[in-house]
XYZ file of C-alpha atoms in Angstrom:
371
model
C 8.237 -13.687 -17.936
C 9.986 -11.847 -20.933
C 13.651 -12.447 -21.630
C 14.385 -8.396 -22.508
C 13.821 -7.580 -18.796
C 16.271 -5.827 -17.163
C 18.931 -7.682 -14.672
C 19.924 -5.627 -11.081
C 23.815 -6.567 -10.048
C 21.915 -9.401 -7.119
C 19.953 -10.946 -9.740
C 21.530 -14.351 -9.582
C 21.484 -13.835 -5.640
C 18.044 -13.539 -5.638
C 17.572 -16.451 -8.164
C 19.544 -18.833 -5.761
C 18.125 -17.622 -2.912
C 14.814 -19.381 -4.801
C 13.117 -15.563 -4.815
C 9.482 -15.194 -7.006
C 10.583 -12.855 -8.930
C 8.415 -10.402 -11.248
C 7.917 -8.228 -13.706
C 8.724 -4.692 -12.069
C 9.114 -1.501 -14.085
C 10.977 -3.581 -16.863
C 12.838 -4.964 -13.921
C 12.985 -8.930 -12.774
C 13.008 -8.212 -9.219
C 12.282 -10.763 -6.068
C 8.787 -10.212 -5.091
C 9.176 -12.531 -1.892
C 12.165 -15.484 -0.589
C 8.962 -17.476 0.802
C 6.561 -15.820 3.265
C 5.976 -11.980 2.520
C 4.718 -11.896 6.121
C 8.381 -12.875 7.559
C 9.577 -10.602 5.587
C 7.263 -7.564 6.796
C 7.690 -8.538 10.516
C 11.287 -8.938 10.235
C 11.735 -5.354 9.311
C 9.146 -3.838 11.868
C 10.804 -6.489 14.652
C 14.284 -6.926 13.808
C 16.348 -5.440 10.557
C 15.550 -6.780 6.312
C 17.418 -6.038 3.162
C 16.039 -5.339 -0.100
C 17.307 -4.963 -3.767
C 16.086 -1.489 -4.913
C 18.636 -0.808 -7.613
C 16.413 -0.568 -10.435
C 15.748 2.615 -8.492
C 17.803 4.779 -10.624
C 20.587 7.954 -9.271
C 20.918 11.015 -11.148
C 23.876 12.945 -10.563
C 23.214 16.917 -11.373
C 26.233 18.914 -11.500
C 27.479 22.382 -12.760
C 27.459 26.170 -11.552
C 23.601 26.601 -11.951
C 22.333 22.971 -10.495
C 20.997 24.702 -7.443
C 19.043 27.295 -9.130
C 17.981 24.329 -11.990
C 16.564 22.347 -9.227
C 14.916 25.214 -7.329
C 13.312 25.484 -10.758
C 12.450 21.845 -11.432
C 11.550 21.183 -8.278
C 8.503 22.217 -5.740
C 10.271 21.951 -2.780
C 13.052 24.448 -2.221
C 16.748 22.477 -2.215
C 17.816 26.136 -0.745
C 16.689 24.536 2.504
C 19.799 22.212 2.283
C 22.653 23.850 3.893
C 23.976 21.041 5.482
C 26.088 18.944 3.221
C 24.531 15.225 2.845
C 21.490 16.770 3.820
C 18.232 15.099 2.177
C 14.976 16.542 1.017
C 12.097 14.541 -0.321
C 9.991 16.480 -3.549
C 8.007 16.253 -6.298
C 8.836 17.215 -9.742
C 5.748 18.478 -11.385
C 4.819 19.276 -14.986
C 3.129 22.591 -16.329
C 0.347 21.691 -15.022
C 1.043 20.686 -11.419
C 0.630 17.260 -12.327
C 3.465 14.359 -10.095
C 5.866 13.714 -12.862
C 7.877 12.011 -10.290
C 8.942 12.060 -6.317
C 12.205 11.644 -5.719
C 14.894 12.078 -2.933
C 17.156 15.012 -3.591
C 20.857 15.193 -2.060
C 23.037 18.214 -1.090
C 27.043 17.946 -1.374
C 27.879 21.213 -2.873
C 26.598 23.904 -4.682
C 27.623 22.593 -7.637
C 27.442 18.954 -6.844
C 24.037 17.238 -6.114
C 22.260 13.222 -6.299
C 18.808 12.354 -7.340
C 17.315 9.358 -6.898
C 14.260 8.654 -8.916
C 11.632 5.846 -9.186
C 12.316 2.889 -12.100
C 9.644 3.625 -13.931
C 9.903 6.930 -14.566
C 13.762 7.632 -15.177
C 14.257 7.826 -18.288
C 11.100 10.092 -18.849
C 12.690 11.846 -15.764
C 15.888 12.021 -17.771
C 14.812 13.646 -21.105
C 12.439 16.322 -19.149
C 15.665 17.507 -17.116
C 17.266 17.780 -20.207
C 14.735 19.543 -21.954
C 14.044 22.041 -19.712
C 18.008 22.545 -18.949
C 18.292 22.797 -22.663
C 15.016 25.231 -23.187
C 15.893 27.505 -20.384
C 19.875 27.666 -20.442
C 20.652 26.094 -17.115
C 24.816 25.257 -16.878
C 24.379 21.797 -15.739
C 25.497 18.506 -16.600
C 22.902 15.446 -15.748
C 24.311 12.106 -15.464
C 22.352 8.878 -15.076
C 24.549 6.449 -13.045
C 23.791 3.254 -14.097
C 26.936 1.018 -12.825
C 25.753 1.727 -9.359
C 23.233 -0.192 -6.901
C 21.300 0.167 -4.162
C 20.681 -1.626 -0.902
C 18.523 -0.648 1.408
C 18.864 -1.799 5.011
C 16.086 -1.382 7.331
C 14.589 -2.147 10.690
C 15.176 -1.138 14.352
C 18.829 -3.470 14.060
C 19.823 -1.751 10.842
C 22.631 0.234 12.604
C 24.272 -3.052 14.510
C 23.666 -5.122 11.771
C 25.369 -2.633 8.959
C 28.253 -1.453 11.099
C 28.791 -5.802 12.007
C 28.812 -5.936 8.027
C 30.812 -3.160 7.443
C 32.678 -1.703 10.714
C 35.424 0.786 8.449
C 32.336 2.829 7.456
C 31.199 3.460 10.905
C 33.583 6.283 11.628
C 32.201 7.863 8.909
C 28.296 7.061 8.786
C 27.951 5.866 12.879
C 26.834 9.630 13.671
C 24.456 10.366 10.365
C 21.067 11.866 11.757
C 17.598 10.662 9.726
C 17.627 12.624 6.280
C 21.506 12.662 5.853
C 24.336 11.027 3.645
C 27.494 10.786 3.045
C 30.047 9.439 1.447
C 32.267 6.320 3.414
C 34.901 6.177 0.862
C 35.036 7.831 -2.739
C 32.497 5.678 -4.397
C 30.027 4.277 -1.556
C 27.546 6.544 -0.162
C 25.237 5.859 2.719
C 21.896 7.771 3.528
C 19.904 7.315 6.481
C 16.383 7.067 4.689
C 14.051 4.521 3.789
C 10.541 3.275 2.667
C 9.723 1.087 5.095
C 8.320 3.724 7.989
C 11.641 2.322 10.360
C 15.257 3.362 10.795
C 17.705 2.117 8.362
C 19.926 3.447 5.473
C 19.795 3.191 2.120
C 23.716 2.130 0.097
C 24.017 3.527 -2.950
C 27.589 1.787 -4.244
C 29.320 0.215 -7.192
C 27.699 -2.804 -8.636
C 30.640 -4.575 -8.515
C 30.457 -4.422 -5.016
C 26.807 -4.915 -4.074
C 26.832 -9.080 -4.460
C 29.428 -9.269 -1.109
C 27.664 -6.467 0.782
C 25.020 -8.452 0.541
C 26.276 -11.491 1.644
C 27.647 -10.202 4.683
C 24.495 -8.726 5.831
C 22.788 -12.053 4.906
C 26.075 -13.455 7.322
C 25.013 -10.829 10.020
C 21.791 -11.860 9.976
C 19.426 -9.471 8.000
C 16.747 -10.932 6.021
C 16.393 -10.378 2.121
C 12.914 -9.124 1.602
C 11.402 -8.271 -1.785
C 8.908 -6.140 -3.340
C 5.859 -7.472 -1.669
C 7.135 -6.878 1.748
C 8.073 -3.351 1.159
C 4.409 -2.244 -0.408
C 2.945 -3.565 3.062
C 5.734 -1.794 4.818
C 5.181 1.699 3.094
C 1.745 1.696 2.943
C 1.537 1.399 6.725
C 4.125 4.015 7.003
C 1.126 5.845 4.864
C 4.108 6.391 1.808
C 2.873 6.975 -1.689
C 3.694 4.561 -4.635
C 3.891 6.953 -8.071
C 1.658 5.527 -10.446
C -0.595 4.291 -7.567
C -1.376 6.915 -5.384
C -0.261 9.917 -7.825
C 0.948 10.415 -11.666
C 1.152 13.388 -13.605
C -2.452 13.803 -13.635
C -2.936 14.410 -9.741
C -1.817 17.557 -8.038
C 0.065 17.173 -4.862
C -2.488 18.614 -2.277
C -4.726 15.572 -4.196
C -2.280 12.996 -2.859
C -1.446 14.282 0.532
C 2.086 16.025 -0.286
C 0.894 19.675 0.090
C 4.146 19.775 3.056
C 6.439 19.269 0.126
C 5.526 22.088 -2.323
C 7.376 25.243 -0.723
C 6.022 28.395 -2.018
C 8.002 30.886 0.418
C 9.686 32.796 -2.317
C 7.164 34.110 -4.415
C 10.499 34.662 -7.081
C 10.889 30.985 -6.858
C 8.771 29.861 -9.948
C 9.027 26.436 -10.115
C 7.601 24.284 -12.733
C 4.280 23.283 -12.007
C 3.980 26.489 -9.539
C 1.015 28.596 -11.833
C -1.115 25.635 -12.152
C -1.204 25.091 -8.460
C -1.663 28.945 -7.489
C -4.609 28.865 -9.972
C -5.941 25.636 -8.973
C -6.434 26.801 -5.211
C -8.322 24.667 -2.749
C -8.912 21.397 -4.537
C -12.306 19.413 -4.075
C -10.509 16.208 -3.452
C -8.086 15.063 -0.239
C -6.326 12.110 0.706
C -7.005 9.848 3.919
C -6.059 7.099 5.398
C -9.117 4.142 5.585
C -9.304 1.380 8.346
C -11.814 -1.349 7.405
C -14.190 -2.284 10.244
C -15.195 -5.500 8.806
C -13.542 -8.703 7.405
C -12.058 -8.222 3.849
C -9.234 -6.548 1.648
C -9.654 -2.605 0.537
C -7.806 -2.727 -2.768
C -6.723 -0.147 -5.671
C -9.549 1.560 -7.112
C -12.095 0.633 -5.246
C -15.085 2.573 -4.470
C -15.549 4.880 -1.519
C -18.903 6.415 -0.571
C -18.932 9.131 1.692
C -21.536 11.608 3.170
C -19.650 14.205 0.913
C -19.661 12.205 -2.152
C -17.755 9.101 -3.789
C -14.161 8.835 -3.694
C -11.531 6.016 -4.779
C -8.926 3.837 -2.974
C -5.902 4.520 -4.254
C -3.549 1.891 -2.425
C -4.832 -1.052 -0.143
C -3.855 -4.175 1.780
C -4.368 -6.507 4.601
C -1.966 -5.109 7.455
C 0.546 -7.239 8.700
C 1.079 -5.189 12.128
C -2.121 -3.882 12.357
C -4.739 -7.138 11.368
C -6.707 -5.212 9.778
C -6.968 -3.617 6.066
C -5.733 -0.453 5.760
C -6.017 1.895 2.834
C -5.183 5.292 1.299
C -7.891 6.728 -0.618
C -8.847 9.962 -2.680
C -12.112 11.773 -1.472
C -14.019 14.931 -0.998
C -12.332 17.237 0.569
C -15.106 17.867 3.746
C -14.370 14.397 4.894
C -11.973 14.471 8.209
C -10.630 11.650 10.815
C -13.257 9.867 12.163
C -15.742 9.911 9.917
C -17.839 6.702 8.809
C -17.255 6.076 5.107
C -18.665 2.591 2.838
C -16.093 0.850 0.716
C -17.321 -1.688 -2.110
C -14.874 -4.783 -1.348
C -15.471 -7.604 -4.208
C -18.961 -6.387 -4.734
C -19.845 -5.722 -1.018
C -20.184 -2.357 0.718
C -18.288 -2.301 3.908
C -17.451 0.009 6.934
C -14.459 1.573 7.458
C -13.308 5.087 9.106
C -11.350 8.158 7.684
C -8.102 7.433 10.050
C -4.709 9.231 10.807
C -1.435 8.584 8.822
C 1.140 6.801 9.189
C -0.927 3.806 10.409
C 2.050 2.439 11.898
C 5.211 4.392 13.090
C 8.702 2.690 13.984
C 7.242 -0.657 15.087
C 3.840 1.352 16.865
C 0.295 1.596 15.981
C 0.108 5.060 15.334
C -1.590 6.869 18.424
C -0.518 3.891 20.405
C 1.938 3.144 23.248
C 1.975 0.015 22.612
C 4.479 -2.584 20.358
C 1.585 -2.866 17.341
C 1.555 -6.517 16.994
């Protein structure tokens, strides 16, 4: 592993802890503190922790950031009209290609938070600031790097935070999914996540992230690392950017068609003419549940009645049993249909399926605890 990688504020935590760590995004980040499996069931069961601050905030500020996002942005922020309220979007480039998908938060008119994936920010950065700078926006874009991010998830996450941290409960206890705000002037708590469960996601300080920590590790909330939350998300049928889109994949080709608002035909958002041109796209994106034993993995091959199509994200489900998979294909194949997937060398059945594949604890379309 490279010396010039980048350190989050609970680096030496994790390294204590006896974490595998890995290469991330530039990032040394814990992959797993022993079995990934603990990890995943412990945040479907009961409540985990992870270390996402090499997830990056960008604060957007000034008398025109709500028409500047409406323009970077596919989804409409004038939706927000709750302050602290949350709205999950793409960014696209001219031509409707995912530059990014980010989280989006409301505080004022004048005051708003991104938060953006690690790999991308700093590309993220410079195209804000170009097209602020090419089209005149008044705004003033602001990468924060001295803060971190925890993110606390699981059916507990509410005991377990407020046990941690009971003088932020009068001011977070209340917060409804998709909402944030701030418990004192520098610590701000969302109630959003990656992981397909209830939780909230602490965007505060560094200086303060290494004893927040610890006293959720006191409370009882298991660190989990990177491995842990790709099983989580995929089964909570989530994207990855850079796995299941880039800036080469329109959004209707990755199953985020919900998150471009076109409404307001004045609202010309970046990205907006490509996808008005492009129209109905030959490719969709489905969920994929293996019917035999083996692992569907990224990029391998899908053969359809329709035509041949390509797994985009895939594992062996924790909850579930089963592998599970997200995949790109022609657009006339629907749930339920029979499909091949090549798994090391081997065609194997699987069906076109419903996402999420798991929801809060639940195999989707289930009653039932998934277990």
């Amino acid at each position: 592993m490279t010396q010039d990688l980048k350190r989050t504020p609970l680096y030496f935590l994790h390294v204590q802890a006896g974490a595998r760590l890995t290469d991330f995004a530039g990032w040394h980040m814990p992959l797993s503190y022993g079995s990934q499996l603990d990890e995943h069931r412990a945040v479907r069961a009961k409540v985990g922790m992870f270390d996402v601050s090499h997830m990056r905030v960008i604060d957007v500020q000034g008398s025109q950031a709500k028409p500047f996002l409406q323009r970077l942005l596919a989804n409409d922020v004038a939706r927000l009209r709750t302050v602290g309220r949350a709205q999950y979007s793409c960014m696209l480039n001219r031509r409707g290609g995912v530059l990014d998908d980010l989280l989006v938060y409301f505080f004022a008119s004048d005051e708003w938070r991104l938060v953006v994936n690690a790999a991308n920010a700093q590309d993220d950065l410079e195209w804000m600031r170009s097209v602020a700078a090419d089209e005149n926006f008044d705004v003033a874009l602001t990468m924060r790097e001295e803060l971190a991010i925890i993110a606390v998830q699981g059916p507990q996450a509410p005991r377990v935070l407020w046990q941690a941290r009971p003088a932020w409960k009068a001011a977070a206890g209340e917060l409804k999914r998709f909402t944030a705000t701030f418990v004192d002037e520098v610590v701000m708590v969302a109630r959003t996540g990656y992981t397909g469960e209830d939780g909230y996601e602490i965007i505060l300080p560094a200086s303060l992230a290494a004893a927040l920590w610890n006293d959720l590790a006191q409370a009882g909330v298991a660190p989990c690392g990177l491995a842990a939350r790709d099983t989580l998300r995929l089964e909570a049928g989530l994207n990855l950017h850079g796995q299941d889109m880039d800036d080469s994949v329109l959004p209707s080709q990755a199953g985020l068609s919900w998150t471009v608002n076109l409404d307001d035909p004045a609202r010309r958002f970046i990205g907006r003419e490509a996808l008005e041109q492009a129209g109905e796209q030959a490719l969709a994106f489905v969920g994929l549940r293996l019917l035999d034993r083996g692992v569907m993995r990224s990029g391998a091959a899908v053969q359809t009645a329709s035509g041949r199509g390509v797994v985009t994200s895939g594992t062996l489900s924790p909850t579930l049993g089963v592998s599970i998979a997200m995949a790109r294909v022609p657009r006339a194949v629907s749930v339920g249909d029979a499909v091949q997937v090549e798994v090391r060398g081997k065609w194997m059945p699987a069906e076109v399926v419903q996402m999420p594949f798991v929801r809060s604890g639940t195999a989707a379309g289930s009653d039932n605890p998934a277990t």
